[in-house]
Tab-separated table of C-alpha atoms in Angstrom:
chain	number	residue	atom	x	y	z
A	17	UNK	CA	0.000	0.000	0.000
A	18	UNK	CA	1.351	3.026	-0.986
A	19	UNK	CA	1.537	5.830	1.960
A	20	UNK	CA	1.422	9.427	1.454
A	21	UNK	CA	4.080	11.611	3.500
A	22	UNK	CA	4.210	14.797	4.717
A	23	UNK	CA	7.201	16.603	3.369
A	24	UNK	CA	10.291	16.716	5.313
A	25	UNK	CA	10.823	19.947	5.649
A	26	UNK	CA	7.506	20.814	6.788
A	27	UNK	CA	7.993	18.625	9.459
A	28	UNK	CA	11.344	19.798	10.548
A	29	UNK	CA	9.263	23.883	10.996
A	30	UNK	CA	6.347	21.701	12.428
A	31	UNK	CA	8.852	20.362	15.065
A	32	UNK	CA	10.242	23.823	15.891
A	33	UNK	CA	7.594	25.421	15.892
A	34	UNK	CA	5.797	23.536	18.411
A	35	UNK	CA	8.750	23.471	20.722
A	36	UNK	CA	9.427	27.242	20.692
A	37	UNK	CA	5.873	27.951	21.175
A	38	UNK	CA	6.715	30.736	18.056
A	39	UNK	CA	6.387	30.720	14.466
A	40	UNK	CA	9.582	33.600	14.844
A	41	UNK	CA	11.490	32.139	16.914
A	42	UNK	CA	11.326	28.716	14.760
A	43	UNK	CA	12.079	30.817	11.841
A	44	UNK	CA	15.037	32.535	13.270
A	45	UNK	CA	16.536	29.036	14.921
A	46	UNK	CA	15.882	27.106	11.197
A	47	UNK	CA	17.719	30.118	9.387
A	48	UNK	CA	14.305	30.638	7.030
A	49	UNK	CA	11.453	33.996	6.964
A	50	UNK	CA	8.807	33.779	8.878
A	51	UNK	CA	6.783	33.916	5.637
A	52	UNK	CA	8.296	30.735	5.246
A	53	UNK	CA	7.297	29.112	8.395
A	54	UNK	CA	4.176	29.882	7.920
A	55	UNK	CA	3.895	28.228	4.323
A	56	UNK	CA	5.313	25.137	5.470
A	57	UNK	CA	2.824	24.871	8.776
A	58	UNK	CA	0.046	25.277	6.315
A	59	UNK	CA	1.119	22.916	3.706
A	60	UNK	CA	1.217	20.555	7.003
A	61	UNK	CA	-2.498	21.680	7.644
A	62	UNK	CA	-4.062	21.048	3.995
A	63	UNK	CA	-2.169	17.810	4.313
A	64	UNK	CA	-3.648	16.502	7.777
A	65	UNK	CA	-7.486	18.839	6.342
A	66	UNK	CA	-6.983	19.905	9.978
A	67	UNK	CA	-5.563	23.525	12.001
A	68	UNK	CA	-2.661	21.954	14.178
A	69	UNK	CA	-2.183	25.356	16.041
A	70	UNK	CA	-4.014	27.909	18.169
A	71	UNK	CA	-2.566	31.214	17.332
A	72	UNK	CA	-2.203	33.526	20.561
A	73	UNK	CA	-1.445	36.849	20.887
A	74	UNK	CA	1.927	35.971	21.660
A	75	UNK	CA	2.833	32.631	20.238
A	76	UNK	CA	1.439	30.022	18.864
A	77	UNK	CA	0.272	26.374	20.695
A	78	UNK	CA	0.021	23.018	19.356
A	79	UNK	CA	-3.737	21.128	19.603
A	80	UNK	CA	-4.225	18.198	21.584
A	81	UNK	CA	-3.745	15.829	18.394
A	82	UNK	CA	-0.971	18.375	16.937
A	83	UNK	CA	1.074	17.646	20.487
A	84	UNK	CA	0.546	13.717	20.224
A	85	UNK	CA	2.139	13.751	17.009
A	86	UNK	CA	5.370	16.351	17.688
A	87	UNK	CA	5.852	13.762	20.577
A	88	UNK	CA	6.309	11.476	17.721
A	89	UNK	CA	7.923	13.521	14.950
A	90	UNK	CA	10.469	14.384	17.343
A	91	UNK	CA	11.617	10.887	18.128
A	92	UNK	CA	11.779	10.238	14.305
A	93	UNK	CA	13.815	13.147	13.819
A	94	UNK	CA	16.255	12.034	16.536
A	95	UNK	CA	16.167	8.483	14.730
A	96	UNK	CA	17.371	9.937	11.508
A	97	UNK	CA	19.994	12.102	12.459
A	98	UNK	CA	21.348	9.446	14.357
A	99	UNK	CA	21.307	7.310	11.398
A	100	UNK	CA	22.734	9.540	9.463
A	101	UNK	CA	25.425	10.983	11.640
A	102	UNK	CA	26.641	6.545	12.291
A	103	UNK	CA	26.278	5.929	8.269
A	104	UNK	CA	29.066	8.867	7.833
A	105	UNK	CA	31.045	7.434	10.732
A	106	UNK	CA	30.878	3.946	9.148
A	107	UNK	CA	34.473	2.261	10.007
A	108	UNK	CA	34.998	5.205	12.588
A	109	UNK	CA	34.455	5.476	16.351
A	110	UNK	CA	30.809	5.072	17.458
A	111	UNK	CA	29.542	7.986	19.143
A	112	UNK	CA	27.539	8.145	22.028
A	113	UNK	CA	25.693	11.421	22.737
A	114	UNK	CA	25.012	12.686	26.239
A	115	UNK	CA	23.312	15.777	27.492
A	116	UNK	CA	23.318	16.597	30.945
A	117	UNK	CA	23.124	19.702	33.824
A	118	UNK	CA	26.169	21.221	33.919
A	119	UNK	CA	26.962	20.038	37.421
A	120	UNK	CA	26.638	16.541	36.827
A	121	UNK	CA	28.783	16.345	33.857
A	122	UNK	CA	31.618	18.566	35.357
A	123	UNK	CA	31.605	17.051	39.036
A	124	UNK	CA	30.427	13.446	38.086
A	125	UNK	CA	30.311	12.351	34.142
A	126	UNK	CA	33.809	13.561	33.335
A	127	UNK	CA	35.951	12.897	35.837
A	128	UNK	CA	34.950	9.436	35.643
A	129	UNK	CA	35.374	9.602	32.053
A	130	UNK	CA	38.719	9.035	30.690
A	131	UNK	CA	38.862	4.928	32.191
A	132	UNK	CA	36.290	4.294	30.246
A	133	UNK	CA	37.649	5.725	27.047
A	134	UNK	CA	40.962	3.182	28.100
A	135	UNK	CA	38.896	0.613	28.360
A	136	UNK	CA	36.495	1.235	24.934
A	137	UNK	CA	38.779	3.442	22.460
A	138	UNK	CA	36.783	2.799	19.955
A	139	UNK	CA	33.791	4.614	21.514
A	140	UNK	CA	33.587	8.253	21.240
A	141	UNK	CA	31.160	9.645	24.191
A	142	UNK	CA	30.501	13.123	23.456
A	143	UNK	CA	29.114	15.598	26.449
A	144	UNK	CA	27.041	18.667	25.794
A	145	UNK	CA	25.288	20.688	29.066
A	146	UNK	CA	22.036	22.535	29.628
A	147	UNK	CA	21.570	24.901	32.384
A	148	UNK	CA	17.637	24.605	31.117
A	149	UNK	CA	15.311	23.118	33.964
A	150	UNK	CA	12.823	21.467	31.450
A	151	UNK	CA	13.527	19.044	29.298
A	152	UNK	CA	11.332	20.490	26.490
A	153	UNK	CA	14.215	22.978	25.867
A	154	UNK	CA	16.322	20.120	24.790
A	155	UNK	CA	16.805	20.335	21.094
A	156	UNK	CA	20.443	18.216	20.445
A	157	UNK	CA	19.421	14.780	19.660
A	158	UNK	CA	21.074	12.680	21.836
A	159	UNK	CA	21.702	9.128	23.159
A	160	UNK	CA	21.312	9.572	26.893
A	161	UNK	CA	20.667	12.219	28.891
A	162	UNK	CA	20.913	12.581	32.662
A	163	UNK	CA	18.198	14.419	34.436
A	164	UNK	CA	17.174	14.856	38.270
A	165	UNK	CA	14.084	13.750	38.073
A	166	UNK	CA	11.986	10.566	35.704
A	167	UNK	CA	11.695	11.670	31.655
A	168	UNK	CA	9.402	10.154	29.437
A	169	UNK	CA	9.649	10.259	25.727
A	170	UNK	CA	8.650	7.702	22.775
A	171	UNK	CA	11.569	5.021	21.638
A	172	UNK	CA	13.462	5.776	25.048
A	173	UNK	CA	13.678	4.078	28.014
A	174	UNK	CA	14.272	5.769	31.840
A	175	UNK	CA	15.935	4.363	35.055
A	176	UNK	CA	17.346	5.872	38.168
A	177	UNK	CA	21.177	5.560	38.274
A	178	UNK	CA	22.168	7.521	41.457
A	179	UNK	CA	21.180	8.635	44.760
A	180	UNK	CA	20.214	11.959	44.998
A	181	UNK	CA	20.986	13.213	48.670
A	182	UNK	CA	21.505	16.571	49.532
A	183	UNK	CA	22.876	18.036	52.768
A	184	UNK	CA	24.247	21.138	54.430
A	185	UNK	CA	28.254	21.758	52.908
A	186	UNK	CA	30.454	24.189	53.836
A	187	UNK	CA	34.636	24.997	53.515
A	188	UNK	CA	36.566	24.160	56.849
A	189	UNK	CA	37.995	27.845	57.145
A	190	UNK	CA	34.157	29.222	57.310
A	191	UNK	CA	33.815	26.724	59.906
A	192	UNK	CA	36.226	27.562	62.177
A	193	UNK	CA	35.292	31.207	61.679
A	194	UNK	CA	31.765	30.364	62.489
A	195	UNK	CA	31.250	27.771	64.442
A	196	UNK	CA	27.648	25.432	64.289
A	197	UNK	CA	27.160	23.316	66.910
A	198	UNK	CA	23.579	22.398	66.710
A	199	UNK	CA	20.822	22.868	63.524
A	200	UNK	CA	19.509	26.103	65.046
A	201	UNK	CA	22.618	28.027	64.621
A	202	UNK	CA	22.283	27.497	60.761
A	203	UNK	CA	19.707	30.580	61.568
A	204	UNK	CA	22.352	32.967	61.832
A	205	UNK	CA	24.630	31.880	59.288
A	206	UNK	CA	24.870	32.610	55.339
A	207	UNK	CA	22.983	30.332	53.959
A	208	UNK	CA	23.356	29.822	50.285
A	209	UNK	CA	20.027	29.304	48.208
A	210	UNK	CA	19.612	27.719	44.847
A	211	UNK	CA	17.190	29.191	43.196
A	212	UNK	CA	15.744	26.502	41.139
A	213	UNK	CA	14.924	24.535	44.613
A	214	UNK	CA	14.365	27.757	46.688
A	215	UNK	CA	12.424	25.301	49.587
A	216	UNK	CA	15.866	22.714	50.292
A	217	UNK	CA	17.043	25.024	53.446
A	218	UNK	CA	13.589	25.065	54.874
A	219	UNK	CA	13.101	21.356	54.060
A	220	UNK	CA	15.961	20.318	55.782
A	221	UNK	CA	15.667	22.481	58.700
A	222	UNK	CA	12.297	21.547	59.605
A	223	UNK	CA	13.721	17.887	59.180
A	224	UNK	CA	16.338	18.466	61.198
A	225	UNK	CA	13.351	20.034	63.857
A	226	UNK	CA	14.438	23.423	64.013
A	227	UNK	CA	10.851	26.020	63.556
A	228	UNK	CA	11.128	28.312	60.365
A	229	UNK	CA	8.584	31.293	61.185
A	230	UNK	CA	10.173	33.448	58.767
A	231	UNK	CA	11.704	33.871	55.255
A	232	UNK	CA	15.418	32.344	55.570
A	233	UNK	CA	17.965	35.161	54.526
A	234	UNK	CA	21.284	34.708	52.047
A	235	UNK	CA	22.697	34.764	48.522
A	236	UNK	CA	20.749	32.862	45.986
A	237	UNK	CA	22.629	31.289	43.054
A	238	UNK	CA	20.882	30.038	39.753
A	239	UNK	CA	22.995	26.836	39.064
A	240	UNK	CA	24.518	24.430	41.771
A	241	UNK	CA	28.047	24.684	40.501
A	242	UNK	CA	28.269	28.422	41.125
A	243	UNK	CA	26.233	28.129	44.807
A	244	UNK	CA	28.992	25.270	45.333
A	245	UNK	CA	31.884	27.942	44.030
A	246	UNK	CA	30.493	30.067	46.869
A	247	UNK	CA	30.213	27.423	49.528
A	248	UNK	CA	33.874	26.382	48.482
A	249	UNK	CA	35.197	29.688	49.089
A	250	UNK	CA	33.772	30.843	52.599
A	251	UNK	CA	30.863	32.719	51.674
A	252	UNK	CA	28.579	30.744	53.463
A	253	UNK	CA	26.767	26.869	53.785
A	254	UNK	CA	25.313	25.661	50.629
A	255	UNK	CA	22.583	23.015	50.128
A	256	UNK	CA	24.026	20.356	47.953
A	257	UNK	CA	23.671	16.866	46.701
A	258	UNK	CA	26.685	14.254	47.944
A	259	UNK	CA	27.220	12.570	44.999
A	260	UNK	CA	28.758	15.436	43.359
A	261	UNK	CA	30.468	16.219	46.095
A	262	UNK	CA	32.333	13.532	46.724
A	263	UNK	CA	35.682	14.563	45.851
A	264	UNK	CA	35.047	17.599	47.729
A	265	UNK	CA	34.707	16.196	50.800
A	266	UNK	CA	37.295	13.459	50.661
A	267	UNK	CA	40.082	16.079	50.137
A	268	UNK	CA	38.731	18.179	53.073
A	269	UNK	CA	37.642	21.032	50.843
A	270	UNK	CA	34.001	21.000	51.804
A	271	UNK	CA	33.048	19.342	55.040
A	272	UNK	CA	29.155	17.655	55.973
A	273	UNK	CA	27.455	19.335	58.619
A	274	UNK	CA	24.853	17.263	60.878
A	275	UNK	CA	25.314	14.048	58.831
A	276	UNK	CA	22.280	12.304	60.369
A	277	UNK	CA	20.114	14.902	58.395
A	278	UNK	CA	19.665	14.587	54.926
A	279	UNK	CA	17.351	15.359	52.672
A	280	UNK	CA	16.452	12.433	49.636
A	281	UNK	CA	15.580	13.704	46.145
A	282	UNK	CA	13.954	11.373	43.370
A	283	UNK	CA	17.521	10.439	42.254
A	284	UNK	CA	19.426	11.600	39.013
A	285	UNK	CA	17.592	9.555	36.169
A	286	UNK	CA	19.259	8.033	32.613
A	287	UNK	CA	16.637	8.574	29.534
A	288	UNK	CA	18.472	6.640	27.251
A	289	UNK	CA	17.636	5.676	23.251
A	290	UNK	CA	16.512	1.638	23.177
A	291	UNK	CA	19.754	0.405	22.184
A	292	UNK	CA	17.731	-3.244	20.473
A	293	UNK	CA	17.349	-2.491	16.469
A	294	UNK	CA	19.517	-0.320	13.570
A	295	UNK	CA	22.820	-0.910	13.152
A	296	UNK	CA	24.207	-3.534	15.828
A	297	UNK	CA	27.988	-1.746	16.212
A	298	UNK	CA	26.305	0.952	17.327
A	299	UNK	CA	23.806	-0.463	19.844
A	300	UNK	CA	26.348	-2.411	21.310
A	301	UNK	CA	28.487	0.869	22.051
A	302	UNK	CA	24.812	2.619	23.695
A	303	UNK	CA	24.291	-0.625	25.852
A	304	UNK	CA	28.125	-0.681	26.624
A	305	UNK	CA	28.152	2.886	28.029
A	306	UNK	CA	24.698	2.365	29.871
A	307	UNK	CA	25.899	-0.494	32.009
A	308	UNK	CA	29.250	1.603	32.787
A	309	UNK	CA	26.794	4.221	33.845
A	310	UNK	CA	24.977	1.821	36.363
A	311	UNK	CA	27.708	0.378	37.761
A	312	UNK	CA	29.370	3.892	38.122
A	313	UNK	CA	25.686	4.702	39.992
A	314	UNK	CA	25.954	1.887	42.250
A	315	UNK	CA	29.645	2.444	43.220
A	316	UNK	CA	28.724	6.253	44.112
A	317	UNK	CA	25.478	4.994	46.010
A	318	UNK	CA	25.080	7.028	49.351
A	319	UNK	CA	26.727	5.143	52.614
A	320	UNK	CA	25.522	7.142	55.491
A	321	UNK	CA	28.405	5.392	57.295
A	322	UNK	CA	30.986	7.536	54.829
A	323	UNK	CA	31.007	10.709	56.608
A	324	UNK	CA	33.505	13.496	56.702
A	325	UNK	CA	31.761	16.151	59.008
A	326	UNK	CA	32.496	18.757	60.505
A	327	UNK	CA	34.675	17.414	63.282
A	328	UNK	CA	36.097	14.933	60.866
A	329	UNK	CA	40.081	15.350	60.151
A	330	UNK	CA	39.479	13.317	57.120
């Protein structure tokens, strides 16, 4: 039977456009008019004899049947630029693409990197960062990506690699210059905020059974690398997840405070591509890194009995 496609490119501005939420901004991100983006959505419309957007005063928004097919134009997009990038690579390394925060990949991901390029040369794993919060904003096609918190998306498959425990971290010299002997005294410290989880301070103190009538005061950072920066160099006690901390603390640079409070998050997630059709070289490098991924989960699990606290000389 002989099926009747859309065009191509009409489904490459359909894509964008839902995405962006903007005929201009799809226009100005595919290089083409806006005149032009428009022509292709409504070549897309006579095709489907249906409107597949609400035009708002600012923007545009996909319908309910529009959105249930981006969800799968997008994963056939991904599909064929990863086919296409592995047919020019024929004979050459197989590439594995990751996307991650920018704090995982600099204080997790890469460090732990280069043992297993020793141990699989002929698999290239190549890192891009987002400092977006929602994965919608995600546009690279990719293999894997590493998010703090489940993702769901057609042809790809999501499991919870690492713990995801945050406590209160702070540098050894702001210690001894302010001592904090008991939760409460946190009160009168500098806390450091991070924006994107403004409530972790109050979570944890309340946890840790000390009454928050009012607004906690400090510096608020957008990204946890930068509120870790801070913490690092004595500007106050920063709310931060262990498992990117690790070396941190084991070299005495950051120290734990009250270790029998901690606060557990979801846990960092892997959405990664089914690795079980296409071309076998390459689904054998995807499955490869995925297990090194769990087992490097597993090995960084949280052990409440590893400590190095504030009264630790370790």
């Amino acid at each position: 039977m002989s099926i009747s496609l859309p065009p191509l490119k009409a489904l490459k501005v359909f894509e964008a456009a839902v995405r962006t939420r903007s005929l201009t901004i799809a226009a100005h991100e595919l290089h083409i008019t806006h005149s032009a983006v428009s022509q292709q959505i409504k070549l897309l419309e006579e095709h489907f004899g249906q409107p597949l957007f609400i035009r708002l005063p600012r923007g545009v928004e996909a319908t309910e049947a529009a959105q249930v097919f981006y969800t799968e134009v997008r994963a056939a997009l991904d599909r064929i630029a990863m086919a296409a990038e592995q047919l020019t690579l024929t004979g050459k390394n197989r590439i594995v693409r990751v996307i991650t925060a920018p704090s995982v990949a600099m204080r997790w991901l890469i460090p732990r990197l280069s043992q297993f390029q020793i141990d699989n040369p002929r698999i290239e794993v190549r890192v891009t960062t987002t400092v977006s919060e929602h994965f919608e904003d995600v546009k690279d096609p990719f293999d894997v990506v590493l998010w703090r918190s489940p993702l769901e998306r057609s042809g790809f498959e999501c499991v919870r690699f690492l713990d995801d425990v945050s406590a209160p971290l702070a540098s050894p010299h702001y210690l001894e210059l302010h001592p904090i002997n008991k939760p409460a005294d946190l009160l009168q410290a500098s806390l450091i905020h991070l924006s994107v989880r403004a409530d972790a301070w109050q979570q944890w103190l309340i946890k840790a059974g000390v009454p928050v009538k009012k607004k906690l005061q400090g510096t608020s950072y957008e990204h946890f690398f930068l509120s870790l920066q801070a913490a690092s160099t004595d500007l106050g006690i920063a709310m931060g997840s262990l498992a990117l901390v690790d070396d941190d603390l084991s070299h005495g640079r950051l120290r734990q405070l009250f270790p029998e409070v901690v606060l557990h998050g979801q846990g960092f997630h892997m959405l990664h591509r089914i690795a079980d059709g296409g071309n076998a070289n390459t689904g054998n490098a995807l499955k490869t890194f995925i297990s090194w991924l769990m087992q490097m989960g597993q090995a960084s699990a949280y052990d409440p009995r590893k400590i190095y606290s504030a009264d630790s000389s370790t």
